[in-house]
Amino acid sequence: MLTLYHWEPNANSGKPMLTLAEKGVEYTSHYLDLLNFDQHRPEYLRINPDGTIPALVHEDKVLTESTPMMEYIDEVFPGPALRPTDPRERWRMRWWMRFFDAYFGPSLSMIGWSIFVGPAVRSRDRRELEAAIERIPLESRRVAWRKAMFNEFGEAELAESRRRVLFATEVLEQHLTRHPWVAGGSYSLADIDGFNLGYALPLSQPQHCNDDKTPHIMEWLRKIYERPATQSTWVKGRTQMASRVTQLKRPG
Ligand SMILES: N[C@@H](CCC(=O)N[C@@H](CS)C(=O)NCC(=O)O)C(=O)O
């Protein structure tokens, strides 16, 4: 009835995982090892020809794109509502999801691919890596993989990503001085989206995201970390990437 193809509870895969956990919806979990290129194998390309994760199969329909996927889950399944009913708050939720996905996420992702994904595969045989690139369906993903595998991210593009991450962190900190949750008064899909992109910010950007400079972001991250759905989702992680979430335990 419901199957989710996903990688670690992190970024795009973590968004539907955490949404399903918040709603209390049971699903069949299909873990794809992104570093082993499972997402480019023919059996998965029959489900999502783009070779990207996550993908949700509900009855006979395949849904891709993690943010609209979260909205679908919230709409279709019972459980606590994760979208505000107030039109202004719903607009704010969508405004922030767009900002996270189009601006913050890609910049964080480039930094993550240069320091985590690239080094994790770089020592493999060069011909094996070239063959893996050949099997990637999307041009944009082939470019990202080539840069990560062969350490070809340019200093200028990394510097621009770091600048954007700092800017977005400051904007989010300001926003959270006025609202307890991203959309306003209630926990919503925008918090789930932002948490998945940014839960490791205090580790990856310690000079910009910490208790002194961004106390509101720290409190927001810790509140989300403490939710039972977050706990039950992150234990599904298999790599040190997901275990970074534990740095959000409150001190003492
Ligand atoms: N916009 C898509 C992006 C999906 C995407 O690119 N996911 C990454 C993982 S976070 C992926 O599948 N990468 C696999 C690859 O590049 O081979 C979404 O939000 O679902």
PDB file of C-alpha atoms and ligand atoms in Angstrom:
ATOM      1  CA  MET A   1       0.000   0.000   0.000  1.00  0.00           C
ATOM      2  CA  LEU A   2       2.689   2.496   1.003  1.00  0.00           C
ATOM      3  CA  THR A   3       6.404   2.162   0.321  1.00  0.00           C
ATOM      4  CA  LEU A   4       9.078   4.792   0.773  1.00  0.00           C
ATOM      5  CA  TYR A   5      12.376   4.544  -1.061  1.00  0.00           C
ATOM      6  CA  HIS A   6      14.853   6.610   0.891  1.00  0.00           C
ATOM      7  CA  TRP A   7      18.434   7.031   2.050  1.00  0.00           C
ATOM      8  CA  GLU A   8      19.468   8.410   5.428  1.00  0.00           C
ATOM      9  CA  PRO A   9      17.059  10.507   7.525  1.00  0.00           C
ATOM     10  CA  ASN A  10      18.644  13.644   6.192  1.00  0.00           C
ATOM     11  CA  ALA A  11      17.822  16.359   3.639  1.00  0.00           C
ATOM     12  CA  ASN A  12      15.303  15.153   1.065  1.00  0.00           C
ATOM     13  CA  SER A  13      14.822  11.569   2.292  1.00  0.00           C
ATOM     14  CA  GLY A  14      14.287  12.656   5.891  1.00  0.00           C
ATOM     15  CA  LYS A  15      11.417  14.961   4.936  1.00  0.00           C
ATOM     16  CA  PRO A  16       8.820  12.239   4.124  1.00  0.00           C
ATOM     17  CA  MET A  17      10.298   9.917   6.791  1.00  0.00           C
ATOM     18  CA  LEU A  18       9.713  12.485   9.528  1.00  0.00           C
ATOM     19  CA  THR A  19       6.321  13.520   8.127  1.00  0.00           C
ATOM     20  CA  LEU A  20       5.117   9.894   8.135  1.00  0.00           C
ATOM     21  CA  ALA A  21       6.415   9.432  11.685  1.00  0.00           C
ATOM     22  CA  GLU A  22       4.657  12.595  12.892  1.00  0.00           C
ATOM     23  CA  LYS A  23       1.392  11.351  11.377  1.00  0.00           C
ATOM     24  CA  GLY A  24       1.893   7.847  12.809  1.00  0.00           C
ATOM     25  CA  VAL A  25       1.586   6.254   9.353  1.00  0.00           C
ATOM     26  CA  GLU A  26       3.049   2.767   8.849  1.00  0.00           C
ATOM     27  CA  TYR A  27       4.993   2.187   5.633  1.00  0.00           C
ATOM     28  CA  THR A  28       7.369  -0.247   4.033  1.00  0.00           C
ATOM     29  CA  SER A  29      10.819   1.236   4.199  1.00  0.00           C
ATOM     30  CA  HIS A  30      13.202   0.593   1.323  1.00  0.00           C
ATOM     31  CA  TYR A  31      16.683   1.872   2.159  1.00  0.00           C
ATOM     32  CA  LEU A  32      18.835   2.769  -0.855  1.00  0.00           C
ATOM     33  CA  ASP A  33      22.531   3.271  -0.228  1.00  0.00           C
ATOM     34  CA  LEU A  34      23.303   6.496  -2.087  1.00  0.00           C
ATOM     35  CA  LEU A  35      27.059   5.956  -1.706  1.00  0.00           C
ATOM     36  CA  ASN A  36      26.670   2.543  -3.330  1.00  0.00           C
ATOM     37  CA  PHE A  37      24.681   4.117  -6.218  1.00  0.00           C
ATOM     38  CA  ASP A  38      21.588   1.960  -5.483  1.00  0.00           C
ATOM     39  CA  GLN A  39      19.464   4.856  -6.796  1.00  0.00           C
ATOM     40  CA  HIS A  40      20.839   4.339 -10.330  1.00  0.00           C
ATOM     41  CA  ARG A  41      20.144   0.601 -10.539  1.00  0.00           C
ATOM     42  CA  PRO A  42      17.563  -0.561 -13.132  1.00  0.00           C
ATOM     43  CA  GLU A  43      15.156  -1.881 -10.488  1.00  0.00           C
ATOM     44  CA  TYR A  44      14.916   1.591  -8.908  1.00  0.00           C
ATOM     45  CA  LEU A  45      14.904   3.452 -12.253  1.00  0.00           C
ATOM     46  CA  ARG A  46      11.702   1.545 -13.044  1.00  0.00           C
ATOM     47  CA  ILE A  47      10.183   3.395 -10.060  1.00  0.00           C
ATOM     48  CA  ASN A  48      11.855   6.784 -10.515  1.00  0.00           C
ATOM     49  CA  PRO A  49      13.557   7.172 -13.912  1.00  0.00           C
ATOM     50  CA  ASP A  50      15.391  10.278 -12.610  1.00  0.00           C
ATOM     51  CA  GLY A  51      17.384   8.079 -10.218  1.00  0.00           C
ATOM     52  CA  THR A  52      16.889  10.422  -7.279  1.00  0.00           C
ATOM     53  CA  ILE A  53      15.533   9.739  -3.815  1.00  0.00           C
ATOM     54  CA  PRO A  54      13.098   9.804  -2.100  1.00  0.00           C
ATOM     55  CA  ALA A  55      10.198   8.221  -3.968  1.00  0.00           C
ATOM     56  CA  LEU A  56       6.890   7.266  -2.383  1.00  0.00           C
ATOM     57  CA  VAL A  57       4.662   4.585  -3.852  1.00  0.00           C
ATOM     58  CA  HIS A  58       1.063   4.836  -2.682  1.00  0.00           C
ATOM     59  CA  GLU A  59      -1.281   2.215  -4.085  1.00  0.00           C
ATOM     60  CA  ASP A  60      -0.265   2.269  -7.764  1.00  0.00           C
ATOM     61  CA  LYS A  61       1.071   5.871  -7.919  1.00  0.00           C
ATOM     62  CA  VAL A  62       4.691   6.997  -7.641  1.00  0.00           C
ATOM     63  CA  LEU A  63       5.301  10.375  -6.018  1.00  0.00           C
ATOM     64  CA  THR A  64       8.632  12.186  -6.225  1.00  0.00           C
ATOM     65  CA  GLU A  65       9.863  15.606  -5.007  1.00  0.00           C
ATOM     66  CA  SER A  66      10.131  15.556  -1.246  1.00  0.00           C
ATOM     67  CA  THR A  67       8.343  18.824  -0.432  1.00  0.00           C
ATOM     68  CA  PRO A  68       5.107  18.245  -2.395  1.00  0.00           C
ATOM     69  CA  MET A  69       5.384  14.642  -1.136  1.00  0.00           C
ATOM     70  CA  MET A  70       5.134  15.933   2.445  1.00  0.00           C
ATOM     71  CA  GLU A  71       2.013  17.906   1.533  1.00  0.00           C
ATOM     72  CA  TYR A  72       0.512  14.801  -0.067  1.00  0.00           C
ATOM     73  CA  ILE A  73       1.179  12.727   3.054  1.00  0.00           C
ATOM     74  CA  ASP A  74      -0.365  15.385   5.288  1.00  0.00           C
ATOM     75  CA  GLU A  75      -3.435  15.646   3.056  1.00  0.00           C
ATOM     76  CA  VAL A  76      -4.108  11.974   2.486  1.00  0.00           C
ATOM     77  CA  PHE A  77      -3.363  10.287   5.821  1.00  0.00           C
ATOM     78  CA  PRO A  78      -4.937  10.685   9.245  1.00  0.00           C
ATOM     79  CA  GLY A  79      -2.943  11.981  12.186  1.00  0.00           C
ATOM     80  CA  PRO A  80      -2.003  15.437  13.451  1.00  0.00           C
ATOM     81  CA  ALA A  81      -2.302  18.204  10.841  1.00  0.00           C
ATOM     82  CA  LEU A  82       1.097  19.514   9.775  1.00  0.00           C
ATOM     83  CA  ARG A  83      -0.139  22.494   7.751  1.00  0.00           C
ATOM     84  CA  PRO A  84      -1.657  25.539   9.446  1.00  0.00           C
ATOM     85  CA  THR A  85      -5.255  26.341   8.544  1.00  0.00           C
ATOM     86  CA  ASP A  86      -4.721  30.098   8.818  1.00  0.00           C
ATOM     87  CA  PRO A  87      -4.038  31.315   5.234  1.00  0.00           C
ATOM     88  CA  ARG A  88      -1.237  33.662   6.264  1.00  0.00           C
ATOM     89  CA  GLU A  89       0.537  30.933   8.235  1.00  0.00           C
ATOM     90  CA  ARG A  90       0.108  28.493   5.360  1.00  0.00           C
ATOM     91  CA  TRP A  91       1.619  31.078   3.019  1.00  0.00           C
ATOM     92  CA  ARG A  92       4.508  31.523   5.469  1.00  0.00           C
ATOM     93  CA  MET A  93       5.025  27.756   5.642  1.00  0.00           C
ATOM     94  CA  ARG A  94       5.270  27.592   1.842  1.00  0.00           C
ATOM     95  CA  TRP A  95       7.439  30.720   1.636  1.00  0.00           C
ATOM     96  CA  TRP A  96       9.965  29.110   3.943  1.00  0.00           C
ATOM     97  CA  MET A  97       9.871  25.704   2.263  1.00  0.00           C
ATOM     98  CA  ARG A  98      10.677  27.449  -0.995  1.00  0.00           C
ATOM     99  CA  PHE A  99      13.521  29.377   0.622  1.00  0.00           C
ATOM    100  CA  PHE A 100      14.887  26.185   2.239  1.00  0.00           C
ATOM    101  CA  ASP A 101      14.644  24.140  -0.959  1.00  0.00           C
ATOM    102  CA  ALA A 102      15.762  26.704  -3.534  1.00  0.00           C
ATOM    103  CA  TYR A 103      18.378  28.686  -1.604  1.00  0.00           C
ATOM    104  CA  PHE A 104      19.525  27.202   1.710  1.00  0.00           C
ATOM    105  CA  GLY A 105      19.400  23.521   0.724  1.00  0.00           C
ATOM    106  CA  PRO A 106      21.469  23.624  -2.473  1.00  0.00           C
ATOM    107  CA  SER A 107      24.207  25.643  -0.745  1.00  0.00           C
ATOM    108  CA  LEU A 108      24.350  23.311   2.253  1.00  0.00           C
ATOM    109  CA  SER A 109      24.243  20.362  -0.106  1.00  0.00           C
ATOM    110  CA  MET A 110      27.247  21.562  -2.118  1.00  0.00           C
ATOM    111  CA  ILE A 111      29.266  21.923   1.078  1.00  0.00           C
ATOM    112  CA  GLY A 112      28.051  18.500   2.297  1.00  0.00           C
ATOM    113  CA  TRP A 113      28.915  16.816  -0.983  1.00  0.00           C
ATOM    114  CA  SER A 114      32.393  18.325  -0.941  1.00  0.00           C
ATOM    115  CA  ILE A 115      33.184  17.280   2.639  1.00  0.00           C
ATOM    116  CA  PHE A 116      31.162  14.064   3.126  1.00  0.00           C
ATOM    117  CA  VAL A 117      29.912  12.419  -0.081  1.00  0.00           C
ATOM    118  CA  GLY A 118      33.045  13.049  -2.178  1.00  0.00           C
ATOM    119  CA  PRO A 119      35.574  11.769   0.369  1.00  0.00           C
ATOM    120  CA  ALA A 120      33.352   8.741   1.107  1.00  0.00           C
ATOM    121  CA  VAL A 121      33.741   7.397  -2.460  1.00  0.00           C
ATOM    122  CA  ARG A 122      36.939   9.042  -3.738  1.00  0.00           C
ATOM    123  CA  SER A 123      39.319   6.214  -2.893  1.00  0.00           C
ATOM    124  CA  ARG A 124      37.475   3.744  -5.154  1.00  0.00           C
ATOM    125  CA  ASP A 125      38.849   2.652  -8.494  1.00  0.00           C
ATOM    126  CA  ARG A 126      38.671   5.500 -11.042  1.00  0.00           C
ATOM    127  CA  ARG A 127      37.169   3.317 -13.797  1.00  0.00           C
ATOM    128  CA  GLU A 128      34.501   2.079 -11.427  1.00  0.00           C
ATOM    129  CA  LEU A 129      33.608   5.705 -10.582  1.00  0.00           C
ATOM    130  CA  GLU A 130      33.530   6.741 -14.269  1.00  0.00           C
ATOM    131  CA  ALA A 131      31.200   3.805 -15.003  1.00  0.00           C
ATOM    132  CA  ALA A 132      28.982   4.853 -12.093  1.00  0.00           C
ATOM    133  CA  ILE A 133      28.731   8.382 -13.548  1.00  0.00           C
ATOM    134  CA  GLU A 134      27.715   6.939 -16.927  1.00  0.00           C
ATOM    135  CA  ARG A 135      24.721   5.228 -15.304  1.00  0.00           C
ATOM    136  CA  ILE A 136      23.320   8.477 -13.787  1.00  0.00           C
ATOM    137  CA  PRO A 137      20.215   9.555 -15.748  1.00  0.00           C
ATOM    138  CA  LEU A 138      20.147  13.281 -14.899  1.00  0.00           C
ATOM    139  CA  GLU A 139      22.799  15.594 -16.320  1.00  0.00           C
ATOM    140  CA  SER A 140      22.705  17.819 -13.217  1.00  0.00           C
ATOM    141  CA  ARG A 141      23.381  14.824 -10.940  1.00  0.00           C
ATOM    142  CA  ARG A 142      26.214  13.612 -13.212  1.00  0.00           C
ATOM    143  CA  VAL A 143      27.863  17.039 -12.824  1.00  0.00           C
ATOM    144  CA  ALA A 144      27.463  16.994  -9.021  1.00  0.00           C
ATOM    145  CA  TRP A 145      28.827  13.460  -8.719  1.00  0.00           C
ATOM    146  CA  ARG A 146      31.833  14.219 -10.952  1.00  0.00           C
ATOM    147  CA  LYS A 147      32.732  17.232  -8.846  1.00  0.00           C
ATOM    148  CA  ALA A 148      32.341  15.272  -5.601  1.00  0.00           C
ATOM    149  CA  MET A 149      34.224  12.192  -6.781  1.00  0.00           C
ATOM    150  CA  PHE A 150      37.164  14.025  -8.291  1.00  0.00           C
ATOM    151  CA  ASN A 151      37.245  16.987  -5.919  1.00  0.00           C
ATOM    152  CA  GLU A 152      36.343  19.444  -8.674  1.00  0.00           C
ATOM    153  CA  PHE A 153      34.187  21.903  -6.737  1.00  0.00           C
ATOM    154  CA  GLY A 154      35.587  25.365  -7.484  1.00  0.00           C
ATOM    155  CA  GLU A 155      36.708  27.628  -4.648  1.00  0.00           C
ATOM    156  CA  ALA A 156      34.430  30.429  -5.944  1.00  0.00           C
ATOM    157  CA  GLU A 157      31.269  28.267  -5.922  1.00  0.00           C
ATOM    158  CA  LEU A 158      32.086  26.887  -2.461  1.00  0.00           C
ATOM    159  CA  ALA A 159      32.682  30.430  -1.183  1.00  0.00           C
ATOM    160  CA  GLU A 160      29.326  31.522  -2.614  1.00  0.00           C
ATOM    161  CA  SER A 161      27.608  28.559  -0.934  1.00  0.00           C
ATOM    162  CA  ARG A 162      29.231  29.444   2.398  1.00  0.00           C
ATOM    163  CA  ARG A 163      28.063  33.055   1.979  1.00  0.00           C
ATOM    164  CA  ARG A 164      24.505  31.914   1.280  1.00  0.00           C
ATOM    165  CA  VAL A 165      24.506  29.536   4.245  1.00  0.00           C
ATOM    166  CA  LEU A 166      25.604  32.351   6.545  1.00  0.00           C
ATOM    167  CA  PHE A 167      22.967  34.707   5.112  1.00  0.00           C
ATOM    168  CA  ALA A 168      20.188  32.104   5.410  1.00  0.00           C
ATOM    169  CA  THR A 169      21.247  31.253   8.967  1.00  0.00           C
ATOM    170  CA  GLU A 170      20.988  34.918   9.946  1.00  0.00           C
ATOM    171  CA  VAL A 171      17.578  35.320   8.287  1.00  0.00           C
ATOM    172  CA  LEU A 172      16.258  32.202  10.048  1.00  0.00           C
ATOM    173  CA  GLU A 173      17.603  33.347  13.429  1.00  0.00           C
ATOM    174  CA  GLN A 174      15.829  36.693  13.015  1.00  0.00           C
ATOM    175  CA  HIS A 175      12.619  34.962  11.987  1.00  0.00           C
ATOM    176  CA  LEU A 176      12.659  32.658  15.022  1.00  0.00           C
ATOM    177  CA  THR A 177      12.966  35.632  17.389  1.00  0.00           C
ATOM    178  CA  ARG A 178       9.379  36.479  16.295  1.00  0.00           C
ATOM    179  CA  HIS A 179       7.785  33.020  15.957  1.00  0.00           C
ATOM    180  CA  PRO A 180       8.179  29.804  17.943  1.00  0.00           C
ATOM    181  CA  TRP A 181       7.830  27.731  14.756  1.00  0.00           C
ATOM    182  CA  VAL A 182       8.693  28.579  11.162  1.00  0.00           C
ATOM    183  CA  ALA A 183       5.092  29.045   9.969  1.00  0.00           C
ATOM    184  CA  GLY A 184       4.082  30.874  13.151  1.00  0.00           C
ATOM    185  CA  GLY A 185       2.297  29.362  16.136  1.00  0.00           C
ATOM    186  CA  SER A 186       2.334  25.650  15.261  1.00  0.00           C
ATOM    187  CA  TYR A 187       4.783  22.965  14.182  1.00  0.00           C
ATOM    188  CA  SER A 188       4.458  22.391  10.437  1.00  0.00           C
ATOM    189  CA  LEU A 189       6.023  20.895   7.328  1.00  0.00           C
ATOM    190  CA  ALA A 190       8.304  23.953   7.150  1.00  0.00           C
ATOM    191  CA  ASP A 191       9.908  22.911  10.454  1.00  0.00           C
ATOM    192  CA  ILE A 192      10.349  19.380   9.130  1.00  0.00           C
ATOM    193  CA  ASP A 193      11.917  20.726   5.942  1.00  0.00           C
ATOM    194  CA  GLY A 194      14.237  23.139   7.770  1.00  0.00           C
ATOM    195  CA  PHE A 195      15.273  20.560  10.358  1.00  0.00           C
ATOM    196  CA  ASN A 196      16.238  18.035   7.689  1.00  0.00           C
ATOM    197  CA  LEU A 197      18.411  20.545   5.910  1.00  0.00           C
ATOM    198  CA  GLY A 198      19.858  22.207   8.978  1.00  0.00           C
ATOM    199  CA  TYR A 199      20.033  19.807  11.942  1.00  0.00           C
ATOM    200  CA  ALA A 200      23.807  19.551  11.586  1.00  0.00           C
ATOM    201  CA  LEU A 201      24.423  23.302  11.243  1.00  0.00           C
ATOM    202  CA  PRO A 202      25.895  23.641  14.766  1.00  0.00           C
ATOM    203  CA  LEU A 203      28.462  20.991  13.780  1.00  0.00           C
ATOM    204  CA  SER A 204      29.171  22.056  10.218  1.00  0.00           C
ATOM    205  CA  GLN A 205      29.054  25.830  10.864  1.00  0.00           C
ATOM    206  CA  PRO A 206      30.098  26.120  14.532  1.00  0.00           C
ATOM    207  CA  GLN A 207      31.347  29.665  14.072  1.00  0.00           C
ATOM    208  CA  HIS A 208      27.946  30.846  12.733  1.00  0.00           C
ATOM    209  CA  CYS A 209      25.418  28.579  14.442  1.00  0.00           C
ATOM    210  CA  ASN A 210      25.859  28.264  18.194  1.00  0.00           C
ATOM    211  CA  ASP A 211      24.224  29.193  21.511  1.00  0.00           C
ATOM    212  CA  ASP A 212      25.699  32.714  21.509  1.00  0.00           C
ATOM    213  CA  LYS A 213      25.075  33.773  17.897  1.00  0.00           C
ATOM    214  CA  THR A 214      21.883  31.878  17.066  1.00  0.00           C
ATOM    215  CA  PRO A 215      20.137  30.946  20.352  1.00  0.00           C
ATOM    216  CA  HIS A 216      16.714  30.784  18.672  1.00  0.00           C
ATOM    217  CA  ILE A 217      17.873  28.352  16.001  1.00  0.00           C
ATOM    218  CA  MET A 218      19.534  26.203  18.683  1.00  0.00           C
ATOM    219  CA  GLU A 219      16.335  26.087  20.754  1.00  0.00           C
ATOM    220  CA  TRP A 220      14.213  25.338  17.670  1.00  0.00           C
ATOM    221  CA  LEU A 221      16.525  22.483  16.604  1.00  0.00           C
ATOM    222  CA  ARG A 222      16.555  21.023  20.125  1.00  0.00           C
ATOM    223  CA  LYS A 223      12.758  21.181  20.400  1.00  0.00           C
ATOM    224  CA  ILE A 224      12.410  19.272  17.122  1.00  0.00           C
ATOM    225  CA  TYR A 225      15.124  16.785  18.114  1.00  0.00           C
ATOM    226  CA  GLU A 226      13.198  15.997  21.329  1.00  0.00           C
ATOM    227  CA  ARG A 227       9.984  15.083  19.509  1.00  0.00           C
ATOM    228  CA  PRO A 228       9.268  11.316  19.615  1.00  0.00           C
ATOM    229  CA  ALA A 229       8.831  11.237  15.819  1.00  0.00           C
ATOM    230  CA  THR A 230      12.303  12.707  15.313  1.00  0.00           C
ATOM    231  CA  GLN A 231      13.844  10.189  17.702  1.00  0.00           C
ATOM    232  CA  SER A 232      12.137   7.232  16.004  1.00  0.00           C
ATOM    233  CA  THR A 233      13.128   8.515  12.553  1.00  0.00           C
ATOM    234  CA  TRP A 234      16.804   9.196  13.199  1.00  0.00           C
ATOM    235  CA  VAL A 235      17.436   5.746  14.717  1.00  0.00           C
ATOM    236  CA  LYS A 236      16.788   4.461  11.181  1.00  0.00           C
ATOM    237  CA  GLY A 237      20.037   6.099  10.069  1.00  0.00           C
ATOM    238  CA  ARG A 238      22.936   3.784   9.298  1.00  0.00           C
ATOM    239  CA  THR A 239      25.837   6.179   8.837  1.00  0.00           C
ATOM    240  CA  GLN A 240      27.700   8.762  10.868  1.00  0.00           C
ATOM    241  CA  MET A 241      25.833  11.393   8.852  1.00  0.00           C
ATOM    242  CA  ALA A 242      22.551  10.671  10.682  1.00  0.00           C
ATOM    243  CA  SER A 243      24.202  10.153  14.055  1.00  0.00           C
ATOM    244  CA  ARG A 244      25.268  13.814  13.990  1.00  0.00           C
ATOM    245  CA  VAL A 245      21.748  14.568  15.213  1.00  0.00           C
ATOM    246  CA  THR A 246      22.717  13.545  18.758  1.00  0.00           C
ATOM    247  CA  GLN A 247      24.762  16.732  19.158  1.00  0.00           C
ATOM    248  CA  LEU A 248      21.356  18.384  19.688  1.00  0.00           C
ATOM    249  CA  LYS A 249      20.975  16.731  23.105  1.00  0.00           C
ATOM    250  CA  ARG A 250      20.706  19.485  25.656  1.00  0.00           C
ATOM    251  CA  PRO A 251      23.911  20.028  27.572  1.00  0.00           C
ATOM    252  CA  GLY A 252      23.863  18.386  31.031  1.00  0.00           C
TER     253      GLY A 252
HETATM  254  N1  LIG B   1      14.146  17.941  -5.566  1.00  0.00           N
HETATM  255  C1  LIG B   1      14.266  16.537  -5.247  1.00  0.00           C
HETATM  256  C2  LIG B   1      15.749  16.222  -5.123  1.00  0.00           C
HETATM  257  C3  LIG B   1      16.018  14.768  -4.955  1.00  0.00           C
HETATM  258  C4  LIG B   1      17.512  14.496  -4.856  1.00  0.00           C
HETATM  259  O1  LIG B   1      18.304  15.006  -5.676  1.00  0.00           O
HETATM  260  N2  LIG B   1      17.901  13.703  -3.877  1.00  0.00           N
HETATM  261  C5  LIG B   1      19.281  13.374  -3.695  1.00  0.00           C
HETATM  262  C6  LIG B   1      19.516  12.872  -2.279  1.00  0.00           C
HETATM  263  S1  LIG B   1      19.223  14.101  -1.051  1.00  0.00           S
HETATM  264  C7  LIG B   1      19.628  12.227  -4.613  1.00  0.00           C
HETATM  265  O2  LIG B   1      18.775  11.438  -4.932  1.00  0.00           O
HETATM  266  N3  LIG B   1      20.849  12.099  -5.021  1.00  0.00           N
HETATM  267  C8  LIG B   1      21.215  10.925  -5.737  1.00  0.00           C
HETATM  268  C9  LIG B   1      22.155  11.175  -6.803  1.00  0.00           C
HETATM  269  O3  LIG B   1      22.470  12.330  -7.043  1.00  0.00           O
HETATM  270  O4  LIG B   1      22.621  10.194  -7.368  1.00  0.00           O
HETATM  271  C10 LIG B   1      13.505  16.240  -3.955  1.00  0.00           C
HETATM  272  O5  LIG B   1      13.294  17.167  -3.164  1.00  0.00           O
HETATM  273  O6  LIG B   1      13.077  15.106  -3.755  1.00  0.00           O
END
